[in-house]
Amino acid sequence: MSYAPYPALRLRRTRAAAWSRAMHAEIRLHPSDLIWPLFVTEGQGVEEPIGSLPGVSRWSVDGIAARAREARDAGIPCLALFPNTQPDRRSDDGAEALNPDNLMCRAIRAIKDAVPDIGVLTDVALDPYTAHGQDGLLDEAGYVINDATIDVLIGQSLNQAAAGADIIAPSDMMDGRVGAIREALEEEGQANVQIMAYAAKYASAFYGPFRDAVGSSGLLKGDKKSYQMDPANSEEALREVALDLAEGADSVMVKPGLPYLDIIARVKDRFEVPVFAYQVSGEYAMIEAAAAAGAGDRDALVLETLLAFKRAGCSGVLTYHALHAARLLGA
C-alpha cells in the first residue's frame, strides 16, 4: 500500500479536533463490554472491605442484589460471582460446591429475583470450597486428580445452572472438563446455559488479592503450576482454546489480562470467536496503587487499559473497575 508523501498527507489532521478524533476512532468502549466480578459472603447487611483490593468488598447476599441493581442502572449486562466460603464449610473434597443452598446459589437466586434481565456468570472450580485451596481433588502425593475432579465440577455446574446461572465459567483448567459439562447440561435440559471457558489461564503472580477475597490464600498448599499454564507459553494457549471450542465452549477467556494481550490477539486472529479477558485482582490493585501514589490519573488509567483489551480483540472484559468505568462512559 502506498501513501501520499508529506505534506500532502498529514496524519495529525484528523487528530486536531475532538469531534474528528471521535469520528475516526477505530475501537469503541461501552458499558455493555463489561462484566463485574463480585464476592459473596455470609450474613445480612454485610460489607467487608478487602484490604489488598482497595474499593472492593465482600457482600452478603442482600448486598449482591443491590449491586445487581447498580449494574443494571449503569448498563453493565453481566455479573460474575465468587464465594467466600466459611472455613467450617470447606473440606478436602469441596462438597459445599454441590450444596443447592450454598453462597453461590443463594446469590444467583437473589440477583435473578432482583434483576431478572441481568446475566449471571458463575465460577466453576473447587478452590473456594476446598480446605487445601487447590482447584480440584488431591491424591496422596498432593497432585490434583483430573478425572475425579471433573466429576465434581459437573455436579457443581448443574447445581449453579439449576439456581439460574446463565454462563458457566470453568476456571479449574482440568483437561476435558468443558465437554463433560456441556454433555451434562444438555442431558439436564439446560441447552441455553452458556460455557465461557477459562481456556488460557496462566499460573500468574497477579492473583494474590483474589485469593485473599475468597479466603484461600492462607490455605493454599503448594502452587497451581501442574494445571494452570506456564507464562512462557503461547502456542500451548492456542491448543487449549482449540480443545475447549471443540468440546462446546461458547466463548473463551484469557487470564490475566494486560500481561497477555499478545495471547488475546492471537486467539482472536486464529479462531474468530468471542474472546474475553479477566483483568485480575493484581492488575486492579496496581492501577489503584499508581493512582494513589499520584503516578497517573485513575479515570484515564482505567479507561485506557480497558480500551487496550478491546483493541487486542476482546468482546468483553471482567474487571473490578466495571461499575466505575461504566459510570465514566455513561457520563
Tab-separated table of N, CA and C in Angstrom, residues 91-95 97-98 124-130 132-139 142-158 170-178 180-181 184 224 226-227:
chain	number	residue	atom	x	y	z
A	91	SER	N	-13.815	-28.399	52.843
A	91	SER	CA	-13.401	-29.781	53.090
A	91	SER	C	-12.436	-30.202	52.000
A	92	ASP	N	-11.771	-31.322	52.194
A	92	ASP	CA	-10.820	-31.800	51.196
A	92	ASP	C	-11.498	-32.121	49.869
A	93	ASP	N	-12.773	-32.533	49.918
A	93	ASP	CA	-13.476	-32.899	48.682
A	93	ASP	C	-14.326	-31.762	48.110
A	94	GLY	N	-14.342	-30.601	48.770
A	94	GLY	CA	-15.090	-29.456	48.248
A	94	GLY	C	-16.577	-29.703	48.124
A	95	ALA	N	-17.155	-30.498	49.016
A	95	ALA	CA	-18.556	-30.909	48.891
A	95	ALA	C	-19.528	-29.744	48.927
A	97	ALA	N	-19.547	-27.213	47.251
A	97	ALA	CA	-19.834	-26.777	45.874
A	97	ALA	C	-21.119	-27.400	45.345
A	98	LEU	N	-21.528	-28.535	45.915
A	98	LEU	CA	-22.706	-29.262	45.451
A	98	LEU	C	-23.960	-28.942	46.263
A	124	VAL	N	-16.644	-21.999	38.083
A	124	VAL	CA	-16.655	-23.435	38.378
A	124	VAL	C	-15.222	-23.885	38.628
A	125	ALA	N	-14.938	-24.166	39.878
A	125	ALA	CA	-13.654	-24.683	40.346
A	125	ALA	C	-13.846	-24.965	41.826
A	126	LEU	N	-12.982	-25.748	42.401
A	126	LEU	CA	-13.193	-26.163	43.788
A	126	LEU	C	-12.405	-25.349	44.801
A	127	ASP	N	-11.539	-24.433	44.354
A	127	ASP	CA	-10.702	-23.722	45.327
A	127	ASP	C	-11.483	-22.899	46.348
A	128	PRO	N	-12.687	-22.354	46.038
A	128	PRO	CA	-13.410	-21.669	47.115
A	128	PRO	C	-14.019	-22.621	48.145
A	129	TYR	N	-13.949	-23.915	47.890
A	129	TYR	CA	-14.630	-24.895	48.740
A	129	TYR	C	-13.690	-25.902	49.397
A	130	THR	N	-12.431	-25.967	48.946
A	130	THR	CA	-11.511	-26.967	49.493
A	130	THR	C	-10.732	-26.421	50.676
A	132	HIS	N	-7.738	-27.197	51.248
A	132	HIS	CA	-6.335	-27.052	50.840
A	132	HIS	C	-6.124	-25.954	49.801
A	133	GLY	N	-7.206	-25.331	49.313
A	133	GLY	CA	-7.077	-24.203	48.409
A	133	GLY	C	-6.779	-24.539	46.964
A	134	GLN	N	-6.691	-25.824	46.636
A	134	GLN	CA	-6.479	-26.209	45.239
A	134	GLN	C	-7.822	-26.280	44.508
A	135	ASP	N	-7.744	-26.239	43.159
A	135	ASP	CA	-8.964	-26.193	42.345
A	135	ASP	C	-9.618	-27.559	42.154
A	136	GLY	N	-8.987	-28.615	42.645
A	136	GLY	CA	-9.526	-29.948	42.453
A	136	GLY	C	-9.198	-30.870	43.612
A	137	LEU	N	-9.523	-32.146	43.426
A	137	LEU	CA	-9.258	-33.167	44.435
A	137	LEU	C	-7.790	-33.581	44.384
A	138	LEU	N	-7.247	-33.970	45.538
A	138	LEU	CA	-5.825	-34.325	45.623
A	138	LEU	C	-5.633	-35.819	45.832
A	139	ASP	N	-4.549	-36.348	45.253
A	139	ASP	CA	-4.151	-37.716	45.596
A	139	ASP	C	-3.232	-37.673	46.820
A	142	GLY	N	-0.496	-35.161	46.865
A	142	GLY	CA	-0.846	-33.756	46.746
A	142	GLY	C	-1.034	-33.279	45.322
A	143	TYR	N	-1.091	-34.224	44.365
A	143	TYR	CA	-1.301	-33.881	42.960
A	143	TYR	C	-2.792	-33.771	42.678
A	144	VAL	N	-3.201	-32.752	41.929
A	144	VAL	CA	-4.614	-32.570	41.612
A	144	VAL	C	-5.035	-33.609	40.574
A	145	ILE	N	-6.036	-34.411	40.926
A	145	ILE	CA	-6.503	-35.512	40.074
A	145	ILE	C	-7.465	-34.958	39.038
A	146	ASN	N	-7.223	-35.220	37.791
A	146	ASN	CA	-8.002	-34.626	36.716
A	146	ASN	C	-9.427	-35.193	36.636
A	147	ASP	N	-9.569	-36.478	36.362
A	147	ASP	CA	-10.873	-37.032	36.007
A	147	ASP	C	-11.840	-37.067	37.187
A	148	ALA	N	-11.335	-37.378	38.374
A	148	ALA	CA	-12.212	-37.366	39.552
A	148	ALA	C	-12.681	-35.954	39.864
A	149	THR	N	-11.827	-34.981	39.621
A	149	THR	CA	-12.231	-33.584	39.807
A	149	THR	C	-13.351	-33.210	38.847
A	150	ILE	N	-13.257	-33.669	37.598
A	150	ILE	CA	-14.290	-33.348	36.610
A	150	ILE	C	-15.660	-33.827	37.074
A	151	ASP	N	-15.711	-34.992	37.700
A	151	ASP	CA	-16.995	-35.500	38.193
A	151	ASP	C	-17.639	-34.506	39.159
A	152	VAL	N	-16.831	-33.891	40.026
A	152	VAL	CA	-17.368	-32.905	40.967
A	152	VAL	C	-17.735	-31.616	40.239
A	153	LEU	N	-16.931	-31.218	39.268
A	153	LEU	CA	-17.208	-29.996	38.513
A	153	LEU	C	-18.531	-30.096	37.750
A	154	ILE	N	-18.835	-31.278	37.257
A	154	ILE	CA	-20.126	-31.482	36.585
A	154	ILE	C	-21.265	-31.212	37.563
A	155	GLY	N	-21.175	-31.795	38.752
A	155	GLY	CA	-22.208	-31.563	39.755
A	155	GLY	C	-22.297	-30.102	40.161
A	156	GLN	N	-21.152	-29.454	40.292
A	156	GLN	CA	-21.137	-28.035	40.636
A	156	GLN	C	-21.819	-27.201	39.546
A	157	SER	N	-21.533	-27.512	38.293
A	157	SER	CA	-22.122	-26.779	37.164
A	157	SER	C	-23.631	-26.957	37.125
A	158	LEU	N	-24.105	-28.183	37.289
A	158	LEU	CA	-25.539	-28.436	37.276
A	158	LEU	C	-26.230	-27.747	38.451
A	170	PRO	N	-15.844	-22.487	33.715
A	170	PRO	CA	-14.883	-23.371	34.381
A	170	PRO	C	-13.493	-22.734	34.405
A	171	SER	N	-12.991	-22.489	35.617
A	171	SER	CA	-11.685	-21.845	35.773
A	171	SER	C	-10.624	-22.802	36.281
A	172	ASP	N	-10.967	-24.071	36.385
A	172	ASP	CA	-10.124	-25.072	37.045
A	172	ASP	C	-8.956	-25.552	36.207
A	173	MET	N	-9.083	-25.500	34.880
A	173	MET	CA	-8.061	-25.934	33.919
A	173	MET	C	-7.836	-27.449	33.915
A	174	MET	N	-8.844	-28.240	34.281
A	174	MET	CA	-8.745	-29.679	34.103
A	174	MET	C	-8.941	-30.021	32.623
A	175	ASP	N	-8.206	-31.008	32.135
A	175	ASP	CA	-8.374	-31.449	30.747
A	175	ASP	C	-9.726	-32.123	30.570
A	176	GLY	N	-10.467	-31.723	29.541
A	176	GLY	CA	-11.707	-32.400	29.189
A	176	GLY	C	-12.940	-31.946	29.928
A	177	ARG	N	-12.818	-30.957	30.789
A	177	ARG	CA	-13.990	-30.620	31.617
A	177	ARG	C	-15.066	-29.892	30.835
A	178	VAL	N	-14.709	-29.144	29.794
A	178	VAL	CA	-15.728	-28.403	29.043
A	178	VAL	C	-16.703	-29.361	28.360
A	180	ALA	N	-17.369	-32.459	29.153
A	180	ALA	CA	-18.161	-33.190	30.149
A	180	ALA	C	-19.282	-32.313	30.699
A	181	ILE	N	-18.990	-31.050	30.962
A	181	ILE	CA	-20.011	-30.135	31.473
A	181	ILE	C	-21.070	-29.865	30.409
A	184	ALA	N	-23.424	-32.800	30.174
A	184	ALA	CA	-24.311	-32.875	31.333
A	184	ALA	C	-25.402	-31.812	31.261
A	224	LYS	N	-0.118	-23.967	41.699
A	224	LYS	CA	-1.095	-24.486	40.743
A	224	LYS	C	-0.469	-24.710	39.368
A	226	SER	N	0.782	-27.280	38.018
A	226	SER	CA	0.542	-28.551	37.326
A	226	SER	C	-0.727	-28.516	36.476
A	227	TYR	N	-1.529	-27.458	36.619
A	227	TYR	CA	-2.736	-27.366	35.776
A	227	TYR	C	-2.924	-25.996	35.143
